[in-house]
Amino acid sequence: MEALVERLSHLDSHVEGTIRVVMFYDTLMRRRVDLPALARASAGLAECVAGVRLHGTERVIRFSPDGRETSVPPAPASSTVPITLDEEEIGTVWLERPGPPGPLDEVLLDRLAIAAASVVERYGPARTTMADPALVELVVSADCDEAARARALRLLGFAADLPLRVVAVRSELPLDQLGGLLSPARPVKAASLADVGVILATTVDPTPFPAGVRAGIGAAARPDRAWREARTALRFTTPRRPVVHYDALGALALLAQVPREAARENADVTAIARIAARQADLETLDAYCATGSLRRAADLLHLHHSSVSRRLDHIGATLGIDLTDPAGLIRARLALTTWRLLED
């Protein structure tokens, strides 16, 4: 390779130079080099700094002509060419040549861009957790056609034939840290869409969700349906139940489809709103609905069961529901859950 670079540096014919630049990159592509090797070889050929940037990962690679990756502040690009894959711009290549562009800079960058697109298609983007929100939105959008979704998945580093889990989160931790915890050894990408974090992963272990995180996990195979399910499951999370799998909701998921106005007008939901002003009563009802047992609720609340019993008598009277009756307990659970969905 070094011998070829040396010969190219003495070319007199523009046409011959163009042919040899094309041959140079054809050789690199046959050798299946990676992006750093492409940038390094290009810098040596151009005798100036060469750079590559991928939009999806914000990865920037810059090499100087001496073959070393450079960290000095970049000079203004003398020539720039976009990297395109399947008619979509996925990045940029450039040269930082002092003075005007060289006679072969245009063809050199064209071939570098083609080679870079080939590398991305073959190997996928650099391993990183944070992703371009636009690509993630394409993956989970119900309006996206399947070809565009497959292209976005490939650019994010996911193989089209592998299963994909979709998680909706609200987290006090940065999304990149959370993604690394949930899938430390497998591909994982994260981005923020509006006020909800999105995590895409081939596998998700629910056990390492740290404190301060609420998460809904979709169940569907299609990413757009799984995203809808994950957002629904997120609405059902509580401090006592911070991680909810959509498929564990069963018929409860239907509550998310109840029109808000109809839910607000329901007498049981209105009654829950009244007791919610008293935090102790709300926590007591939540513990009782979660356990279905006076004594287990008392254990959760660290109170004597007689104290919990008195609170429940008062709450039941306020709700107009006999909480000791199984049907009454179901009514209270449904009303409490529906009220929480309204508060989301």
mmCIF file of C-alpha atoms in Angstrom:
data_model
loop_
_atom_site.group_PDB
_atom_site.id
_atom_site.type_symbol
_atom_site.label_atom_id
_atom_site.label_comp_id
_atom_site.label_asym_id
_atom_site.label_seq_id
_atom_site.Cartn_x
_atom_site.Cartn_y
_atom_site.Cartn_z
ATOM 1 C CA MET A 1 0.000 0.000 0.000
ATOM 2 C CA GLU A 2 2.811 2.424 0.882
ATOM 3 C CA ALA A 3 4.458 1.775 -2.489
ATOM 4 C CA LEU A 4 1.221 2.605 -4.283
ATOM 5 C CA VAL A 5 0.856 5.837 -2.313
ATOM 6 C CA GLU A 6 4.420 6.760 -3.253
ATOM 7 C CA ARG A 7 3.742 6.188 -6.952
ATOM 8 C CA LEU A 8 0.501 8.165 -6.834
ATOM 9 C CA SER A 9 2.272 11.164 -5.307
ATOM 10 C CA HIS A 10 4.266 11.602 -8.554
ATOM 11 C CA LEU A 11 1.415 11.372 -11.062
ATOM 12 C CA ASP A 12 1.414 13.924 -13.859
ATOM 13 C CA SER A 13 -1.669 12.802 -15.772
ATOM 14 C CA HIS A 14 -5.043 13.685 -14.237
ATOM 15 C CA VAL A 15 -6.725 10.774 -16.029
ATOM 16 C CA GLU A 16 -4.077 8.305 -14.968
ATOM 17 C CA GLY A 17 -4.270 9.706 -11.437
ATOM 18 C CA THR A 18 -8.036 9.218 -11.354
ATOM 19 C CA ILE A 19 -7.708 5.608 -12.487
ATOM 20 C CA ARG A 20 -5.074 4.900 -9.892
ATOM 21 C CA VAL A 21 -7.134 6.489 -7.100
ATOM 22 C CA VAL A 22 -10.030 4.235 -8.064
ATOM 23 C CA MET A 23 -7.702 1.218 -8.039
ATOM 24 C CA PHE A 24 -6.325 2.307 -4.672
ATOM 25 C CA TYR A 25 -9.778 2.268 -3.022
ATOM 26 C CA ASP A 26 -10.793 -0.912 -4.814
ATOM 27 C CA THR A 27 -7.768 -2.549 -3.203
ATOM 28 C CA LEU A 28 -8.734 -1.230 0.233
ATOM 29 C CA MET A 29 -12.304 -2.505 -0.145
ATOM 30 C CA ARG A 30 -11.096 -5.957 -1.231
ATOM 31 C CA ARG A 31 -8.983 -6.059 1.921
ATOM 32 C CA ARG A 32 -12.176 -5.312 3.945
ATOM 33 C CA VAL A 33 -10.505 -2.579 5.995
ATOM 34 C CA ASP A 34 -12.359 -0.677 8.691
ATOM 35 C CA LEU A 35 -13.099 3.058 8.899
ATOM 36 C CA PRO A 36 -9.879 4.040 10.742
ATOM 37 C CA ALA A 37 -7.813 2.215 8.131
ATOM 38 C CA LEU A 38 -9.701 4.017 5.363
ATOM 39 C CA ALA A 39 -9.082 7.404 6.954
ATOM 40 C CA ARG A 40 -5.407 6.593 7.584
ATOM 41 C CA ALA A 41 -4.809 5.478 4.000
ATOM 42 C CA SER A 42 -6.684 8.487 2.623
ATOM 43 C CA ALA A 43 -4.628 10.919 4.691
ATOM 44 C CA GLY A 44 -1.417 9.351 3.399
ATOM 45 C CA LEU A 45 -2.645 9.483 -0.183
ATOM 46 C CA ALA A 46 -3.876 13.087 0.040
ATOM 47 C CA GLU A 47 -0.902 14.225 2.151
ATOM 48 C CA CYS A 48 -3.236 16.092 4.514
ATOM 49 C CA VAL A 49 -5.658 15.305 7.322
ATOM 50 C CA ALA A 50 -8.606 13.129 6.240
ATOM 51 C CA GLY A 51 -11.794 12.725 8.282
ATOM 52 C CA VAL A 52 -14.882 10.512 8.494
ATOM 53 C CA ARG A 53 -18.042 11.233 10.503
ATOM 54 C CA LEU A 54 -21.130 9.011 10.922
ATOM 55 C CA HIS A 55 -24.322 10.919 11.696
ATOM 56 C CA GLY A 56 -26.013 7.999 13.465
ATOM 57 C CA THR A 57 -23.323 7.645 16.121
ATOM 58 C CA GLU A 58 -21.585 11.050 15.881
ATOM 59 C CA ARG A 59 -18.345 9.097 15.535
ATOM 60 C CA VAL A 60 -15.508 11.247 14.145
ATOM 61 C CA ILE A 61 -12.251 9.731 12.814
ATOM 62 C CA ARG A 62 -9.380 11.997 11.728
ATOM 63 C CA PHE A 63 -5.906 10.881 10.622
ATOM 64 C CA SER A 64 -2.878 12.943 9.716
ATOM 65 C CA PRO A 65 -0.547 12.074 6.794
ATOM 66 C CA ASP A 66 1.965 10.464 9.172
ATOM 67 C CA GLY A 67 -0.576 7.702 9.876
ATOM 68 C CA ARG A 68 -1.513 8.852 13.369
ATOM 69 C CA GLU A 69 -5.007 9.613 14.587
ATOM 70 C CA THR A 70 -5.074 13.331 15.280
ATOM 71 C CA SER A 71 -6.726 15.071 18.198
ATOM 72 C CA VAL A 72 -5.749 18.644 17.344
ATOM 73 C CA PRO A 73 -8.683 20.957 16.611
ATOM 74 C CA PRO A 74 -9.848 20.383 13.032
ATOM 75 C CA ALA A 75 -8.968 22.896 10.372
ATOM 76 C CA PRO A 76 -11.713 24.065 7.979
ATOM 77 C CA ALA A 77 -12.492 21.341 5.454
ATOM 78 C CA SER A 78 -11.072 22.086 2.022
ATOM 79 C CA SER A 79 -13.338 19.479 0.393
ATOM 80 C CA THR A 80 -16.382 17.578 1.718
ATOM 81 C CA VAL A 81 -18.490 14.727 0.318
ATOM 82 C CA PRO A 82 -21.517 13.019 1.929
ATOM 83 C CA ILE A 83 -21.573 9.293 2.653
ATOM 84 C CA THR A 84 -24.795 7.788 1.287
ATOM 85 C CA LEU A 85 -26.277 4.346 1.806
ATOM 86 C CA ASP A 86 -29.542 3.290 0.148
ATOM 87 C CA GLU A 87 -30.049 6.900 -0.982
ATOM 88 C CA GLU A 88 -29.809 8.197 2.607
ATOM 89 C CA GLU A 89 -27.018 10.436 3.859
ATOM 90 C CA ILE A 90 -25.381 8.666 6.794
ATOM 91 C CA GLY A 91 -22.199 10.672 7.244
ATOM 92 C CA THR A 92 -19.488 12.855 5.733
ATOM 93 C CA VAL A 93 -15.886 12.525 4.580
ATOM 94 C CA TRP A 94 -13.539 15.466 4.147
ATOM 95 C CA LEU A 95 -9.972 16.676 3.671
ATOM 96 C CA GLU A 96 -8.291 19.438 5.678
ATOM 97 C CA ARG A 97 -5.850 20.654 3.077
ATOM 98 C CA PRO A 98 -4.156 24.020 3.642
ATOM 99 C CA GLY A 99 -4.921 26.176 0.630
ATOM 100 C CA PRO A 100 -7.098 25.188 -2.355
ATOM 101 C CA PRO A 101 -8.185 21.574 -3.041
ATOM 102 C CA GLY A 102 -5.812 19.364 -5.003
ATOM 103 C CA PRO A 103 -6.616 18.180 -8.551
ATOM 104 C CA LEU A 104 -7.549 14.676 -7.376
ATOM 105 C CA ASP A 105 -9.282 15.598 -4.116
ATOM 106 C CA GLU A 106 -12.776 15.291 -5.580
ATOM 107 C CA VAL A 107 -12.321 11.787 -6.943
ATOM 108 C CA LEU A 108 -10.431 10.734 -3.796
ATOM 109 C CA LEU A 109 -13.301 11.818 -1.555
ATOM 110 C CA ASP A 110 -15.903 10.248 -3.833
ATOM 111 C CA ARG A 111 -14.152 6.900 -3.562
ATOM 112 C CA LEU A 112 -13.589 7.321 0.184
ATOM 113 C CA ALA A 113 -17.321 7.978 0.666
ATOM 114 C CA ILE A 114 -18.228 4.855 -1.334
ATOM 115 C CA ALA A 115 -15.754 2.772 0.650
ATOM 116 C CA ALA A 116 -17.028 4.151 3.977
ATOM 117 C CA ALA A 117 -20.630 3.302 3.058
ATOM 118 C CA SER A 118 -19.512 -0.226 2.233
ATOM 119 C CA VAL A 119 -17.812 -0.559 5.628
ATOM 120 C CA VAL A 120 -20.897 0.684 7.481
ATOM 121 C CA GLU A 121 -23.125 -1.737 5.583
ATOM 122 C CA ARG A 122 -20.762 -4.618 6.323
ATOM 123 C CA TYR A 123 -19.887 -3.986 9.951
ATOM 124 C CA GLY A 124 -22.513 -1.571 11.227
ATOM 125 C CA PRO A 125 -21.763 1.571 13.242
ATOM 126 C CA ALA A 126 -19.279 1.873 16.044
ATOM 127 C CA ARG A 127 -20.346 0.366 19.339
ATOM 128 C CA THR A 128 -22.005 3.129 21.301
ATOM 129 C CA THR A 129 -25.182 3.326 23.312
ATOM 130 C CA MET A 130 -26.583 6.727 22.391
ATOM 131 C CA ALA A 131 -28.114 6.852 18.930
ATOM 132 C CA ASP A 132 -29.487 9.382 16.489
ATOM 133 C CA PRO A 133 -33.087 10.033 17.652
ATOM 134 C CA ALA A 134 -34.201 10.308 14.021
ATOM 135 C CA LEU A 135 -33.055 6.740 13.314
ATOM 136 C CA VAL A 136 -34.677 5.419 16.488
ATOM 137 C CA GLU A 137 -37.910 7.205 15.615
ATOM 138 C CA LEU A 138 -37.885 5.528 12.199
ATOM 139 C CA VAL A 139 -37.528 2.123 13.861
ATOM 140 C CA VAL A 140 -40.485 2.592 16.238
ATOM 141 C CA SER A 141 -42.766 4.684 14.003
ATOM 142 C CA ALA A 142 -46.042 3.118 12.885
ATOM 143 C CA ASP A 143 -45.912 5.235 9.702
ATOM 144 C CA CYS A 144 -42.499 3.972 8.566
ATOM 145 C CA ASP A 145 -42.351 1.526 5.636
ATOM 146 C CA GLU A 146 -40.510 -1.725 6.215
ATOM 147 C CA ALA A 147 -37.622 -0.911 3.874
ATOM 148 C CA ALA A 148 -36.867 2.328 5.728
ATOM 149 C CA ARG A 149 -37.219 0.568 9.084
ATOM 150 C CA ALA A 150 -34.786 -2.167 8.027
ATOM 151 C CA ARG A 151 -32.302 0.452 6.809
ATOM 152 C CA ALA A 152 -32.542 2.364 10.087
ATOM 153 C CA LEU A 153 -32.003 -0.843 12.069
ATOM 154 C CA ARG A 154 -28.934 -1.649 10.004
ATOM 155 C CA LEU A 155 -27.506 1.822 10.539
ATOM 156 C CA LEU A 156 -28.049 1.397 14.284
ATOM 157 C CA GLY A 157 -26.151 -1.888 14.210
ATOM 158 C CA PHE A 158 -29.024 -4.388 14.516
ATOM 159 C CA ALA A 159 -29.329 -7.360 12.185
ATOM 160 C CA ALA A 160 -32.733 -7.559 10.509
ATOM 161 C CA ASP A 161 -33.176 -11.237 11.406
ATOM 162 C CA LEU A 162 -32.559 -10.822 15.158
ATOM 163 C CA PRO A 163 -35.340 -10.168 17.695
ATOM 164 C CA LEU A 164 -35.516 -6.643 19.075
ATOM 165 C CA ARG A 165 -36.819 -5.583 22.488
ATOM 166 C CA VAL A 166 -38.213 -2.089 22.937
ATOM 167 C CA VAL A 167 -38.250 -0.378 26.345
ATOM 168 C CA ALA A 168 -39.844 2.955 27.273
ATOM 169 C CA VAL A 169 -38.206 4.574 30.291
ATOM 170 C CA ARG A 170 -38.245 7.575 32.555
ATOM 171 C CA SER A 171 -34.899 7.607 34.279
ATOM 172 C CA GLU A 172 -32.844 9.684 36.654
ATOM 173 C CA LEU A 173 -29.781 7.959 35.172
ATOM 174 C CA PRO A 174 -28.366 9.005 31.786
ATOM 175 C CA LEU A 175 -29.776 6.761 29.070
ATOM 176 C CA ASP A 176 -26.361 5.531 27.955
ATOM 177 C CA GLN A 177 -25.576 4.255 31.464
ATOM 178 C CA LEU A 178 -28.976 2.601 31.760
ATOM 179 C CA GLY A 179 -28.618 0.934 28.371
ATOM 180 C CA GLY A 180 -25.238 -0.485 29.370
ATOM 181 C CA LEU A 181 -26.740 -1.936 32.550
ATOM 182 C CA LEU A 182 -29.673 -3.574 30.793
ATOM 183 C CA SER A 183 -27.682 -5.203 28.015
ATOM 184 C CA PRO A 184 -23.966 -5.122 28.851
ATOM 185 C CA ALA A 185 -22.858 -7.785 26.369
ATOM 186 C CA ARG A 186 -25.332 -7.321 23.512
ATOM 187 C CA PRO A 187 -26.126 -4.514 21.052
ATOM 188 C CA VAL A 188 -28.128 -1.721 22.682
ATOM 189 C CA LYS A 189 -29.120 1.766 21.527
ATOM 190 C CA ALA A 190 -30.838 4.569 23.410
ATOM 191 C CA ALA A 191 -32.369 7.907 22.514
ATOM 192 C CA SER A 192 -34.849 10.389 23.904
ATOM 193 C CA LEU A 193 -38.135 10.957 22.054
ATOM 194 C CA ALA A 194 -40.101 13.867 23.537
ATOM 195 C CA ASP A 195 -40.246 13.174 27.287
ATOM 196 C CA VAL A 196 -39.698 9.406 27.076
ATOM 197 C CA GLY A 197 -36.456 7.493 26.737
ATOM 198 C CA VAL A 198 -36.265 4.652 24.217
ATOM 199 C CA ILE A 199 -33.965 1.670 24.602
ATOM 200 C CA LEU A 200 -33.567 -0.840 21.775
ATOM 201 C CA ALA A 201 -31.791 -4.097 22.590
ATOM 202 C CA THR A 202 -31.640 -7.676 21.398
ATOM 203 C CA THR A 203 -32.132 -8.858 24.988
ATOM 204 C CA VAL A 204 -33.253 -7.099 28.167
ATOM 205 C CA ASP A 205 -32.604 -8.432 31.650
ATOM 206 C CA PRO A 206 -35.242 -6.884 33.942
ATOM 207 C CA THR A 207 -33.296 -7.556 37.139
ATOM 208 C CA PRO A 208 -30.647 -4.803 36.897
ATOM 209 C CA PHE A 209 -33.076 -1.874 36.603
ATOM 210 C CA PRO A 210 -31.649 0.523 39.198
ATOM 211 C CA ALA A 211 -33.556 2.742 41.590
ATOM 212 C CA GLY A 212 -34.960 5.911 40.080
ATOM 213 C CA VAL A 213 -35.994 4.199 36.848
ATOM 214 C CA ARG A 214 -39.466 3.375 35.606
ATOM 215 C CA ALA A 215 -39.705 1.157 32.558
ATOM 216 C CA GLY A 216 -42.318 -0.395 30.320
ATOM 217 C CA ILE A 217 -41.221 -3.351 28.187
ATOM 218 C CA GLY A 218 -42.999 -4.166 24.927
ATOM 219 C CA ALA A 219 -43.773 -7.727 23.892
ATOM 220 C CA ALA A 220 -44.524 -7.568 20.157
ATOM 221 C CA ALA A 221 -42.048 -8.678 17.511
ATOM 222 C CA ARG A 222 -42.635 -5.590 15.345
ATOM 223 C CA PRO A 223 -40.741 -2.581 16.774
ATOM 224 C CA ASP A 224 -43.593 -0.133 16.169
ATOM 225 C CA ARG A 225 -46.104 -2.310 18.032
ATOM 226 C CA ALA A 226 -43.563 -3.056 20.765
ATOM 227 C CA TRP A 227 -43.000 0.698 21.231
ATOM 228 C CA ARG A 228 -46.727 1.303 21.606
ATOM 229 C CA GLU A 229 -46.925 -1.528 24.136
ATOM 230 C CA ALA A 230 -43.853 -0.266 26.016
ATOM 231 C CA ARG A 231 -45.341 3.212 26.389
ATOM 232 C CA THR A 232 -48.600 1.685 27.619
ATOM 233 C CA ALA A 233 -46.751 -0.480 30.143
ATOM 234 C CA LEU A 234 -44.805 2.574 31.333
ATOM 235 C CA ARG A 235 -48.094 4.256 32.261
ATOM 236 C CA PHE A 236 -48.885 1.353 34.614
ATOM 237 C CA THR A 237 -45.634 1.675 36.583
ATOM 238 C CA THR A 238 -45.732 2.798 40.213
ATOM 239 C CA PRO A 239 -43.092 3.347 42.909
ATOM 240 C CA ARG A 240 -43.968 -0.129 44.156
ATOM 241 C CA ARG A 241 -43.880 -1.633 40.676
ATOM 242 C CA PRO A 242 -41.339 0.369 38.655
ATOM 243 C CA VAL A 243 -40.899 -2.153 35.813
ATOM 244 C CA VAL A 244 -43.914 -3.475 33.913
ATOM 245 C CA HIS A 245 -43.965 -5.982 31.060
ATOM 246 C CA TYR A 246 -46.819 -5.343 28.669
ATOM 247 C CA ASP A 247 -47.657 -9.033 28.378
ATOM 248 C CA ALA A 248 -48.041 -9.215 32.181
ATOM 249 C CA LEU A 249 -50.820 -6.617 32.096
ATOM 250 C CA GLY A 250 -53.305 -8.899 30.376
ATOM 251 C CA ALA A 251 -56.799 -7.391 30.345
ATOM 252 C CA LEU A 252 -55.610 -4.452 32.475
ATOM 253 C CA ALA A 253 -54.038 -2.999 29.327
ATOM 254 C CA LEU A 254 -57.567 -2.264 28.106
ATOM 255 C CA LEU A 255 -57.836 0.450 30.762
ATOM 256 C CA ALA A 256 -55.327 2.529 28.799
ATOM 257 C CA GLN A 257 -57.868 2.699 25.961
ATOM 258 C CA VAL A 258 -60.658 4.182 28.113
ATOM 259 C CA PRO A 259 -61.308 7.799 27.033
ATOM 260 C CA ARG A 260 -60.022 10.208 29.657
ATOM 261 C CA GLU A 261 -63.313 12.037 29.937
ATOM 262 C CA ALA A 262 -65.193 8.805 30.614
ATOM 263 C CA ALA A 263 -62.612 7.815 33.254
ATOM 264 C CA ARG A 264 -62.864 11.181 35.024
ATOM 265 C CA GLU A 265 -66.639 10.919 35.219
ATOM 266 C CA ASN A 266 -66.577 7.464 36.841
ATOM 267 C CA ALA A 267 -67.724 7.651 40.480
ATOM 268 C CA ASP A 268 -65.067 5.251 41.797
ATOM 269 C CA VAL A 269 -62.255 7.134 40.047
ATOM 270 C CA THR A 270 -63.589 10.433 41.387
ATOM 271 C CA ALA A 271 -63.582 8.975 44.887
ATOM 272 C CA ILE A 272 -59.957 7.836 44.486
ATOM 273 C CA ALA A 273 -59.066 11.406 43.519
ATOM 274 C CA ARG A 274 -60.555 12.606 46.818
ATOM 275 C CA ILE A 275 -58.525 10.258 49.008
ATOM 276 C CA ALA A 276 -55.367 10.905 46.959
ATOM 277 C CA ALA A 277 -55.058 14.251 48.715
ATOM 278 C CA ARG A 278 -54.103 12.292 51.838
ATOM 279 C CA GLN A 279 -50.821 10.515 51.060
ATOM 280 C CA ALA A 280 -51.135 8.081 53.967
ATOM 281 C CA ASP A 281 -54.557 6.896 52.755
ATOM 282 C CA LEU A 282 -53.303 6.542 49.177
ATOM 283 C CA GLU A 283 -50.289 4.472 50.279
ATOM 284 C CA THR A 284 -52.499 2.289 52.470
ATOM 285 C CA LEU A 285 -54.952 1.579 49.666
ATOM 286 C CA ASP A 286 -52.102 0.893 47.245
ATOM 287 C CA ALA A 287 -50.491 -1.603 49.617
ATOM 288 C CA TYR A 288 -53.800 -3.345 50.259
ATOM 289 C CA CYS A 289 -54.670 -3.530 46.555
ATOM 290 C CA ALA A 290 -51.196 -4.871 45.771
ATOM 291 C CA THR A 291 -51.329 -7.630 48.401
ATOM 292 C CA GLY A 292 -55.036 -8.332 48.929
ATOM 293 C CA SER A 293 -54.186 -8.979 52.580
ATOM 294 C CA LEU A 294 -54.524 -6.765 55.632
ATOM 295 C CA ARG A 295 -51.486 -8.257 57.374
ATOM 296 C CA ARG A 296 -49.236 -8.205 54.287
ATOM 297 C CA ALA A 297 -50.226 -4.614 53.642
ATOM 298 C CA ALA A 298 -49.309 -3.800 57.249
ATOM 299 C CA ASP A 299 -45.905 -5.444 56.709
ATOM 300 C CA LEU A 300 -45.285 -3.334 53.593
ATOM 301 C CA LEU A 301 -46.251 -0.167 55.435
ATOM 302 C CA HIS A 302 -44.362 -1.110 58.623
ATOM 303 C CA LEU A 303 -47.528 -0.529 60.647
ATOM 304 C CA HIS A 304 -49.567 -2.597 63.070
ATOM 305 C CA HIS A 305 -52.389 -4.404 61.333
ATOM 306 C CA SER A 306 -54.965 -2.732 63.587
ATOM 307 C CA SER A 307 -53.794 0.695 62.376
ATOM 308 C CA VAL A 308 -54.110 -0.426 58.763
ATOM 309 C CA SER A 309 -57.551 -1.863 59.492
ATOM 310 C CA ARG A 310 -58.773 1.478 60.821
ATOM 311 C CA ARG A 311 -57.401 3.292 57.799
ATOM 312 C CA LEU A 312 -59.083 0.844 55.424
ATOM 313 C CA ASP A 313 -62.424 1.254 57.186
ATOM 314 C CA HIS A 314 -62.159 5.015 56.663
ATOM 315 C CA ILE A 315 -61.034 4.618 53.047
ATOM 316 C CA GLY A 316 -63.816 2.153 52.289
ATOM 317 C CA ALA A 317 -66.399 4.556 53.693
ATOM 318 C CA THR A 318 -65.016 7.392 51.568
ATOM 319 C CA LEU A 319 -65.056 5.242 48.433
ATOM 320 C CA GLY A 320 -68.411 3.687 49.193
ATOM 321 C CA ILE A 321 -66.818 0.278 48.634
ATOM 322 C CA ASP A 322 -66.637 -2.721 50.963
ATOM 323 C CA LEU A 323 -62.900 -3.466 50.720
ATOM 324 C CA THR A 324 -63.293 -6.790 52.572
ATOM 325 C CA ASP A 325 -65.468 -8.123 49.758
ATOM 326 C CA PRO A 326 -63.541 -9.619 46.769
ATOM 327 C CA ALA A 327 -65.714 -7.700 44.295
ATOM 328 C CA GLY A 328 -65.104 -4.498 46.248
ATOM 329 C CA LEU A 329 -61.343 -5.088 46.174
ATOM 330 C CA ILE A 330 -61.474 -5.521 42.378
ATOM 331 C CA ARG A 331 -63.415 -2.243 42.071
ATOM 332 C CA ALA A 332 -60.827 -0.447 44.191
ATOM 333 C CA ARG A 333 -57.923 -1.868 42.174
ATOM 334 C CA LEU A 334 -59.486 -0.844 38.874
ATOM 335 C CA ALA A 335 -60.355 2.620 40.153
ATOM 336 C CA LEU A 336 -56.872 3.187 41.574
ATOM 337 C CA THR A 337 -55.209 2.019 38.356
ATOM 338 C CA THR A 338 -57.489 4.165 36.192
ATOM 339 C CA TRP A 339 -56.823 7.217 38.360
ATOM 340 C CA ARG A 340 -53.069 6.681 37.973
ATOM 341 C CA LEU A 341 -53.439 6.483 34.202
ATOM 342 C CA LEU A 342 -55.188 9.853 34.290
ATOM 343 C CA GLU A 343 -52.332 11.307 36.329
ATOM 344 C CA ASP A 344 -49.696 10.084 33.863
#
